[in-house]
Structures are given as structure tokens and as C-alpha cells.
Coordinates of C-alpha atoms in Angstrom, one line a residue:
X1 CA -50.6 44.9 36.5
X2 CA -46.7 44.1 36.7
X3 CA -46.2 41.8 33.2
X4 CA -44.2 38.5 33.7
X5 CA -41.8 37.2 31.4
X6 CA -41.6 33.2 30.7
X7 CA -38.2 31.2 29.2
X8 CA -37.6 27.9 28.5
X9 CA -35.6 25.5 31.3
X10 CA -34.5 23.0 28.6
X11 CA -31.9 20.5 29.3
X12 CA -30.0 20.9 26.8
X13 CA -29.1 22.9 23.8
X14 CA -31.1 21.3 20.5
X15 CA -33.4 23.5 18.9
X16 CA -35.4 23.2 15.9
X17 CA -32.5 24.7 14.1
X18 CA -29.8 22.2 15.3
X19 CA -28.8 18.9 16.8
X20 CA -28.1 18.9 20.5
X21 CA -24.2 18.3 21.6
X22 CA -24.2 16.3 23.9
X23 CA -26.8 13.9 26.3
X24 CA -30.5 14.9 26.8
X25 CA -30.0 15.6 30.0
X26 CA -27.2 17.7 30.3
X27 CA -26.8 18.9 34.0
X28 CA -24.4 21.8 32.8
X29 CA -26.2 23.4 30.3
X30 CA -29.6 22.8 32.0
X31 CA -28.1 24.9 35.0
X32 CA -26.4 27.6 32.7
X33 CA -29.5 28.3 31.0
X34 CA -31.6 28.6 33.9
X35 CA -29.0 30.8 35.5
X36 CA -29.3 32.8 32.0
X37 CA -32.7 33.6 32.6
X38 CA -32.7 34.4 36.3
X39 CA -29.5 37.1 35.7
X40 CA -31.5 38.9 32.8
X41 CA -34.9 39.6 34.1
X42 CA -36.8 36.7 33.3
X43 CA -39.3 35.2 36.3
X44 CA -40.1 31.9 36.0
X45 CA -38.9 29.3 33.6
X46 CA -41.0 26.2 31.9
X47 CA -40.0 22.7 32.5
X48 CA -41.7 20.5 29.5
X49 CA -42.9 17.4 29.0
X50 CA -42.4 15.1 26.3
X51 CA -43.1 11.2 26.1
X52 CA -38.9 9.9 26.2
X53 CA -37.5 13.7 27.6
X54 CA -35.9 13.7 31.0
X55 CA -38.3 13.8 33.2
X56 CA -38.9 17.4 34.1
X57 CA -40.0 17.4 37.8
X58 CA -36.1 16.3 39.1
X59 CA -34.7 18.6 36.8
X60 CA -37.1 21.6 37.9
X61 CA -35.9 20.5 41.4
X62 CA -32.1 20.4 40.7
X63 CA -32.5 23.8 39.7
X64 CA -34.7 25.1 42.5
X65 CA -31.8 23.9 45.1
X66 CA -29.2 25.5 42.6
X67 CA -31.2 29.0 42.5
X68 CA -32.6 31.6 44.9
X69 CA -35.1 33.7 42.6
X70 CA -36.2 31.9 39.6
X71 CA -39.7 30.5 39.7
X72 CA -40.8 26.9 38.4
X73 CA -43.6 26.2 35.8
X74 CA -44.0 22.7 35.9
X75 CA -45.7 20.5 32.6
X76 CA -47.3 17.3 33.7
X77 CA -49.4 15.1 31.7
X78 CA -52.1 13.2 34.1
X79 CA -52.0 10.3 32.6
X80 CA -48.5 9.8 34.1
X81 CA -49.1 9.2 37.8
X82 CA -52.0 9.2 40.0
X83 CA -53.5 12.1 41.6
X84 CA -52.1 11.6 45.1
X85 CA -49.1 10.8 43.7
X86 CA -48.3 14.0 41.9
X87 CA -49.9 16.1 44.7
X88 CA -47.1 15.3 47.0
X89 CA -44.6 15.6 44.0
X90 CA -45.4 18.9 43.5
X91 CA -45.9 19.9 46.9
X92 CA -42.4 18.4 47.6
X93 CA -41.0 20.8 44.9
X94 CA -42.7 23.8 46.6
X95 CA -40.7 23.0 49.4
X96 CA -37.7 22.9 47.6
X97 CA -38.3 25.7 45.9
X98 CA -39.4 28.1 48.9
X99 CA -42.9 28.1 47.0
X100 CA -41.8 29.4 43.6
X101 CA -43.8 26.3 41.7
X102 CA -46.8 26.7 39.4
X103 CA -47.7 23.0 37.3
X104 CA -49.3 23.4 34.0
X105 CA -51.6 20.4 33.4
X106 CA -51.4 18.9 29.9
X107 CA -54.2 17.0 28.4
X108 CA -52.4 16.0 25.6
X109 CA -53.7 16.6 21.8
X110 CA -52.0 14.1 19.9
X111 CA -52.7 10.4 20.1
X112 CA -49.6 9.3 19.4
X113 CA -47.7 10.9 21.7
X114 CA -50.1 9.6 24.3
X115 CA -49.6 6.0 23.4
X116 CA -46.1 6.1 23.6
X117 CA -46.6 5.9 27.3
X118 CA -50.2 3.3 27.6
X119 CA -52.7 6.4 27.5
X120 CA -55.4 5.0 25.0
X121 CA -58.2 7.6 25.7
X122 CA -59.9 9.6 23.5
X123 CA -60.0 13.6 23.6
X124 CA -62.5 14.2 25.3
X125 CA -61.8 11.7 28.1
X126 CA -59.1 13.5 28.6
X127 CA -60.2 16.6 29.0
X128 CA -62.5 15.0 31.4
X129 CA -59.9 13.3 33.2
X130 CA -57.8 16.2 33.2
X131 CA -60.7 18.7 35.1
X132 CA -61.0 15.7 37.9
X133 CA -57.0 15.7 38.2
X134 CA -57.1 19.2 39.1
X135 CA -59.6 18.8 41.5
X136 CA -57.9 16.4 43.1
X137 CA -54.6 18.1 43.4
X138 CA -55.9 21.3 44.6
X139 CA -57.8 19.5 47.6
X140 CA -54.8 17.2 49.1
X141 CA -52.6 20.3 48.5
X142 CA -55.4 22.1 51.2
X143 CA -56.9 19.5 52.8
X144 CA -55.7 18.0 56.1
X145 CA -58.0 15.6 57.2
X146 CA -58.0 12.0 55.4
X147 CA -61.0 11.8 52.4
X148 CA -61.9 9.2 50.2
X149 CA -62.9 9.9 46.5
X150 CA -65.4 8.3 44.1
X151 CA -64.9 9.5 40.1
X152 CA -65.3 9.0 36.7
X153 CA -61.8 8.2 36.7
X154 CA -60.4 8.1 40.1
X155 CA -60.7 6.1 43.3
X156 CA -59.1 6.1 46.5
X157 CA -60.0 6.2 49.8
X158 CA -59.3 7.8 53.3
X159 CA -56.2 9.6 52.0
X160 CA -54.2 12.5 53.5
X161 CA -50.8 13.8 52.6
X162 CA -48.0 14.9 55.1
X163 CA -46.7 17.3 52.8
X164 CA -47.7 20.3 51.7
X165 CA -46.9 23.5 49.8
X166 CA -45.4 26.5 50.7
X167 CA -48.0 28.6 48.7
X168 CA -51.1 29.4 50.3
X169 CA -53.9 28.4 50.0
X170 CA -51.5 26.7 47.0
X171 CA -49.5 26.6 43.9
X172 CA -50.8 28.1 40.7
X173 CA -52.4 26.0 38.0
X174 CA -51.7 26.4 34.6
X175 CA -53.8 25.3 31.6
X176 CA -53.7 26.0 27.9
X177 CA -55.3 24.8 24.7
X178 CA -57.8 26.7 22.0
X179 CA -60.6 24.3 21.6
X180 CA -64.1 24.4 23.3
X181 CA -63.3 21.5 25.4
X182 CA -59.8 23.5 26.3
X183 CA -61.8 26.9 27.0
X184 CA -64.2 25.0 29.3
X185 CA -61.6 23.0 31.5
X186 CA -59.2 26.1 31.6
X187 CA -61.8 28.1 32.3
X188 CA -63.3 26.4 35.3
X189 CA -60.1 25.2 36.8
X190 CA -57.0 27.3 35.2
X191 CA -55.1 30.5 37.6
X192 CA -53.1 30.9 34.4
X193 CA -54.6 30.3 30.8
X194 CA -51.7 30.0 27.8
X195 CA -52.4 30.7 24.3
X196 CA -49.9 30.2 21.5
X197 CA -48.7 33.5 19.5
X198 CA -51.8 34.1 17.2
X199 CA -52.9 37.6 15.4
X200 CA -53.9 40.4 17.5
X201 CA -57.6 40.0 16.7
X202 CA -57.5 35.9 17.0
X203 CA -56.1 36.3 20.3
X204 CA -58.4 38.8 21.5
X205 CA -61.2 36.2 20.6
X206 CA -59.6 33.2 22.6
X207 CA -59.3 35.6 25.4
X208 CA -63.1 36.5 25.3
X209 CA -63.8 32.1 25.0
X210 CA -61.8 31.8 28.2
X211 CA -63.4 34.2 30.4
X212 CA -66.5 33.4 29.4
X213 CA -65.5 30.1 30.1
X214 CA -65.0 31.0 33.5
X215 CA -68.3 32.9 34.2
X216 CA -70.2 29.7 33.2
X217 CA -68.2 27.7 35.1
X218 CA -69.5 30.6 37.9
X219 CA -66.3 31.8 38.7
X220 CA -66.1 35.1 40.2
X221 CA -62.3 36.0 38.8
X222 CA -60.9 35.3 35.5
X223 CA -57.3 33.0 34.3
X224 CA -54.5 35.3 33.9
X225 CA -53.3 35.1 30.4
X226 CA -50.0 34.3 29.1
X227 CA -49.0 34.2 25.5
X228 CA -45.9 32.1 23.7
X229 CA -43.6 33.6 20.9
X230 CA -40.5 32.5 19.3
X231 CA -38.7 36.1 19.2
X232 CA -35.8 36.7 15.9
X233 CA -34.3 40.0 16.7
X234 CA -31.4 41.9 15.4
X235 CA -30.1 45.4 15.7
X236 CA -31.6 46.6 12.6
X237 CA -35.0 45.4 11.1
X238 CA -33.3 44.5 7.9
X239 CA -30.3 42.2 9.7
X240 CA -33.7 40.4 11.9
X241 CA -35.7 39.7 8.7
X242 CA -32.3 38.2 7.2
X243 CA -31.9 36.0 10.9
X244 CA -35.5 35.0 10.5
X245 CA -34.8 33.8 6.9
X246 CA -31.9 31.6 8.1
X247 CA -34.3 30.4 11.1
X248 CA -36.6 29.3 8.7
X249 CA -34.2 27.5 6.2
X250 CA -32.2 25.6 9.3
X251 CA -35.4 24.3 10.4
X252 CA -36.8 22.8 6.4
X253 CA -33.2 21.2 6.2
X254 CA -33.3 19.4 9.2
X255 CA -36.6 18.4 8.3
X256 CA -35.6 17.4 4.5
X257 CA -32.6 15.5 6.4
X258 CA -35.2 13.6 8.4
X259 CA -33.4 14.4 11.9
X260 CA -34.7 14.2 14.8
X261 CA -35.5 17.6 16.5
X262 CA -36.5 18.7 20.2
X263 CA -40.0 19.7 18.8
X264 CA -42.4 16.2 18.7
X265 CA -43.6 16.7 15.1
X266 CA -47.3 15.0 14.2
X267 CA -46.8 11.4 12.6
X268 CA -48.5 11.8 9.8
X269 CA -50.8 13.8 8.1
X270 CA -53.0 17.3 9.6
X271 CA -52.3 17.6 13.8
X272 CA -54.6 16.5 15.6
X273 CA -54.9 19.5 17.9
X274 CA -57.2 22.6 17.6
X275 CA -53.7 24.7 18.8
X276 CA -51.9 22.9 16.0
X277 CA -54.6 23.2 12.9
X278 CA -54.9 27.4 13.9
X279 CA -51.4 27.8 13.5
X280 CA -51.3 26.2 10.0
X281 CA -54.7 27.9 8.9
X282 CA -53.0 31.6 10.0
X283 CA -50.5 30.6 7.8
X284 CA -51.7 29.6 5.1
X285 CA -53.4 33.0 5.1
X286 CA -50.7 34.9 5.4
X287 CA -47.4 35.1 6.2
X288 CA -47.0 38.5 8.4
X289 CA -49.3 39.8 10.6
X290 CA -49.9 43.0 12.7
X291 CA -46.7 44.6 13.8
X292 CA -43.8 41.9 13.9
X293 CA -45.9 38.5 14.0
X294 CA -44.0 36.0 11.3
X295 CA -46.0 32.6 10.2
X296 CA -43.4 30.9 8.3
X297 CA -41.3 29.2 11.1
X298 CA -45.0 27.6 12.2
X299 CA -45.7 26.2 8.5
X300 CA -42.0 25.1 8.7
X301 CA -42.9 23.2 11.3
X302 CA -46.2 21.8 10.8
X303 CA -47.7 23.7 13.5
X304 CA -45.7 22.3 16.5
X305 CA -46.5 23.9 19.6
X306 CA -45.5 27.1 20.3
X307 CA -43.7 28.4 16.5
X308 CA -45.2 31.5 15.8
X309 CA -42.1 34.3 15.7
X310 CA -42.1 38.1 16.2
X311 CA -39.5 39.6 14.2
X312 CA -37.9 43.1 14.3
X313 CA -35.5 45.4 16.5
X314 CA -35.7 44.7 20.3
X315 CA -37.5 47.7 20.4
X316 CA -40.2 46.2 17.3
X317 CA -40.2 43.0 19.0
X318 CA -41.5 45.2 22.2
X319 CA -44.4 47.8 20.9
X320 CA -45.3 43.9 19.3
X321 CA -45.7 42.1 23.1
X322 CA -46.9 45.2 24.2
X323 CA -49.9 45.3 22.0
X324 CA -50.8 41.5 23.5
X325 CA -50.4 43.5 26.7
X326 CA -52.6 45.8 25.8
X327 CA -55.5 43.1 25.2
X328 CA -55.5 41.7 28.3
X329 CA -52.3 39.1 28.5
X330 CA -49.2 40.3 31.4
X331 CA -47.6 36.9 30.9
X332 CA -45.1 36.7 27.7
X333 CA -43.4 33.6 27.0
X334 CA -40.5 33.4 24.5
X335 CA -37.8 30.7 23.3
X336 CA -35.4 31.8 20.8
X337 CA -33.4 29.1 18.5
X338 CA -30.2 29.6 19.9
X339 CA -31.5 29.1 23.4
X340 CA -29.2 30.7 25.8
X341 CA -27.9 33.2 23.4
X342 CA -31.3 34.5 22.9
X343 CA -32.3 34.2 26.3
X344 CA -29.6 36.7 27.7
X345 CA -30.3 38.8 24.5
X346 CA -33.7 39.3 25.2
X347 CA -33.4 39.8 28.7
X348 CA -30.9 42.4 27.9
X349 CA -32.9 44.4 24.9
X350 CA -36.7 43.7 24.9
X351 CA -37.6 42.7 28.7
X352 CA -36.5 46.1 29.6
X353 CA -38.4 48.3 27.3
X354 CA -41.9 46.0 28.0
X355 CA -41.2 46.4 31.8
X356 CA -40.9 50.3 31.6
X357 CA -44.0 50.7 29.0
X358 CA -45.9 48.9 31.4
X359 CA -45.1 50.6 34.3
X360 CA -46.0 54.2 32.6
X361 CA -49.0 52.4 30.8
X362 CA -50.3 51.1 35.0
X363 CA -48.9 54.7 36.3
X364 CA -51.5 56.4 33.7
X365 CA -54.2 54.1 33.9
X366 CA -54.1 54.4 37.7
X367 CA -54.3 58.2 38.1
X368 CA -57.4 58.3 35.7
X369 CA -58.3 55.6 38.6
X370 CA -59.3 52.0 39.6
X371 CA -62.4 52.2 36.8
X372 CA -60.2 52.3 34.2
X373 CA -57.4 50.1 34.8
X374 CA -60.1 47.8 36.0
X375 CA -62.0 47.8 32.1
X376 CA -58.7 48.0 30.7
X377 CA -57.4 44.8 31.9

């Protein structure tokens, strides 16, 4: 199966490592970096959601209308809008788009954060909420005759929508998280599952929890998986491991300084989330892992979301995705520091030598025939 390659659509150019120059919203920059990606091999592009960031669905638009190829992963939090609400949102942006949109759904795993904008549930109502949002969406985004709708959490009645995506039957759903609750909601409702960068042997047991997710949820296919990195590579190994050493000590000063990055660190104390506390624990075990994967830029930042870094030569940092390949995961995300620096770098060094592997890795696998790729993947 053809891997896909996922960047970052930020809007603008902070990073863990340094303060942003100018607004949060920075319509040149947002444009340049998308352009970035969709000029060096990368497909689709994540638009993210934080409690006081611009608001990602009018930016994910602007650059649909300002870009022919690129596709559109969408974050959106339910507790944002209503269900009929966002169905037409998004089914708008497919039509912008010429049906390049897939939304990832966000339960949300810190309280805090949630409160900033009036969400006061707990966990697991959230990840309850979250399965009945999905539900939702996916029906008004195929349904055409009016319905009503009685749940846990939502009400509304004799609804229809006059727009609808260009994607049929409809857009992709996109799901992540590494807790039970996660595996279960992905599982029953998730086209894409996303797993931060963990060990080989970690990930290969969050894969197995979210396919057999989806059999008891008596679903005939299985999520696609896609796995996040933050890639530090260099020419030589020894020039990388010196670049991942300065990574690490940019992001502890900012943090000593007390200034305010892009990434939304935990209050105070342990995170809340399961994603967050396996990060920390992997790191705490060990700093280096398998071929290229690097811990300390996690620990450096308490775990926050996607922090894990493979380090090396383009061509280290490559065999490295390739092995995630290799367990069952053909979608590879990856946000450098410097972010459009290392976008065009890696589109120009490492999504090149993953694209051919594959391609010979597929070739073989399919003249042994459809059997094997089949257990393979």
C-alpha cells in the first residue's frame, strides 16, 4: 500500500524552540508553509486545534482555495459546535477543497484545556460524546431526507443539510488517543487511527488494541494507521545528534524563561492523558530506542503531544519510518522545529527514500501474491 506523508499547516512560525515573529495568524507564512509541503512531496497537511489558536477550519479553507493538490486534515474538538453545525462546516470545506478534507475528532485529555472554552465533562463523557458526534456527522454528510435524533447528548429534530461533500459516500474520519476508552471509540468509528512516535514494540501493541477494537465493535475492515514524529536530521549522524542536542537545550530554556510556546503544556503536575503519561514513562526508561527514536525532547516537554524525535542521516531517519512501515502504519507524520526549513528538507531527503522502499517492499510482496501482502499489512 502507497505510504502517505503528514506536515503541519501552522499559522505561523513558533516552535517549541522559539517565539513566533509576528501575529498568530499570519496569512503569509500560513500560505508559504503549506505551499512548502505541497512542492516537496508531502500529501496532506494538519490543521490543529488549540483553545485561543486561530481557528483552523477558515484557515484550512484559505489554503484549499490557494492550492490545487494538497489535502486537508482537519482537528475539531466537539464540544465546539453542534453536530449539524460542523457537518455542514466540513462539508462546505469539501467543496472548497474539491474533496481533499479528512476531520480528526478530538476528545480532549486535559481538563484544563477544556474549560478554557465551557466544556466541564469528565473523560469518559467525552469519549462518549465524541462516538455520538461521529455518528452524527457521518449520517447528515449521507443522508438526504430530514431525521430527528434522540441521544445521550444530542437532540434535534427533522434536520437535513443542503450541502454535502464531495467525497463519497464521505470524508475520512480521523481519531487518535492510547487509552482503552481511545482504542474503543477509534476503533468503532475511526478510517484513520494516530498514534504518537512510541518504540517499535509499544507501537506494535497499540496497533493490535485498535484492531481489535474494531472487530468488537464488528467491523469488517480495520483504521489505517498513522504515526507522528518530530524528525532532527543532518548530513552526517554526528552533525544530527549535535542538532538534536541544541533542540533539546532551546526548548529547557524557553521553558526555564517561562515563555509561552505553540505546544499547550499541562498546568500543573503529571498529564492527564494516557498519550501524555506513555511518553514520559518511555522516557524515563530510556533515552534512545530502536534505530533513531530519541526521548529526550518528550521529557523536555512534559510529554506534550506529539515530541518523540527520530534522529540520524535522512537516509537513518528513513530505514527508522520504514520499520513503523513495516508493522502495519503507511501514514507518517512529521514537524520539525524550524518548520518550513524542515519541511522542504525532508521532503527533499527522507520522503524520497521511504516512497521508493515502499514501492520495492509492495513490488515484492505482490509477486509472492495477494496472501502475503495481505498478512503483511
Amino acid at each position: 500500500m502507497p505510504v502517505e506523508f503528514l506536515g503541519i499547516a501552522a499559522t505561523n512560525d513558533g516552535s517549541e524552540t522559539g517565539p513566533r515573529s509576528g501575529a498568530a495568524f499570519d496569512k503569509e507564512y500560513t500560505l508559504r508553509l503549506a505551499r512548502a509541503h505541497e512542492d516537496h512531496g508531502w500529501d496532506r497537511v494538519l490543521f490543529a486545534y488549540g483553545s485561543g489558536s486561530p481557528d483552523p477550519a477558515p484557515a484550512a479553507a484559505y489554503i484549499a482555495a490557494s492550492l490545487d493538490r494538497l489535502q486537508l486534515l482537519l482537528a475539531h474538538r466537539p464540544n465546539v459546535s453542534y453536530p449539524t453545525y460542523a457537518a455542514k462546516t466540513f462539508a462546505t470545506l469539501d467543496q472548497i477543497s474539491d474533496g481533499r478534507l479528512t476531520v480528526h475528532f478530538i476528545t480532549g485529555g486535559n481538563d484544563h484545556e477544556q474549560r478554557r472554552e465551557g466544556d466541564t465533562h469528565t473523560k469518559d463523557e467525552r469519549y462518549a460524546r465524541t462516538r455520538e458526534y461521529i455518528r452524527i456527522v457521518k449520517k447528515i454528510w449521507t443522508t438526504h431526507e430530514p431525521f430527528d435524533h434522540e441521544g445521550e447528548h444530542y437532540r434535534f429534530h427533522d434536520f437535513v443539510s443542503d450541502v454535502f461533500p464531495v467525497q463519497r459516500p464521505r470524508p475520512g474520519v480521523s481519531f487518535g488517543g492510547s487509552s482503552p476508552a481511545a482504542y474503543a471509540a477509534g476503533g468503532a468509528e475511526a478510517d484513520i487511527y494516530c498514534l504518537w512516535g512510541e518504540p517499535l514494540e509499544r507501537t506494535a501493541e497499540q496497533i493490535a488494541a485498535v484492531r481489535a477494537a474494531a472487530a468488537a465493535a464488528g467491523r469488517s475492515d480495520v483504521p489505517r494507521i498513522q504515526v507522528a514524529f518530530r524528525p532532527i536530521i543532518a548530513p552526517t549522524e554526528e552533525l544530527a545528534w549535535e542538532k538534536a542536542h541544541r533542540t533539546v537545550d532551546a526548548i529547557r530554556a524557553r521553558k526555564e524563561r517561562g515563555e509561552a510556546t505553540t505546544v499547550r503544556h499541562h498546568r500543573r503536575g503529571a498529564p492527564e492523558n494516557t498519550g501524555s503519561q506513555r511518553l514520559l514513562s518511555i522516557a524515563e526508561a530510556g533515552e534512545r530506542y530502536d534505530r533513531a527514536l530519541w526521548t529526550p525532547t518528550a521529557a523536555a516537554t512534559g510529554g506534550a503531544g506529539n515530541s518523540n524525535a527520530l534522529v540520524g542521516t535522512p537516509e537513518t531517519v528513513a530505514q527508522a519510518l520504514l520499520d513503523y512501515y513495516d508493522l502495519g502504519v503507511d501514514i507518517l507524520s512529521a514537524r520539525g522545529y524550524d518548520l518550513l526549513g524542515d519541511a522542504i528538507d525532508f521532503g527533499r531527503h527522507v520522503i524520497p527514500i521511504v516512497r521508493e522502499e515502499v514501492a520495492k517492499r509492495d513490488a515484492e510482496r505482490a509477486a509472492r501474491g495477494p496472501q502475503t501482502l495481505a498478512a503483511v499489512r
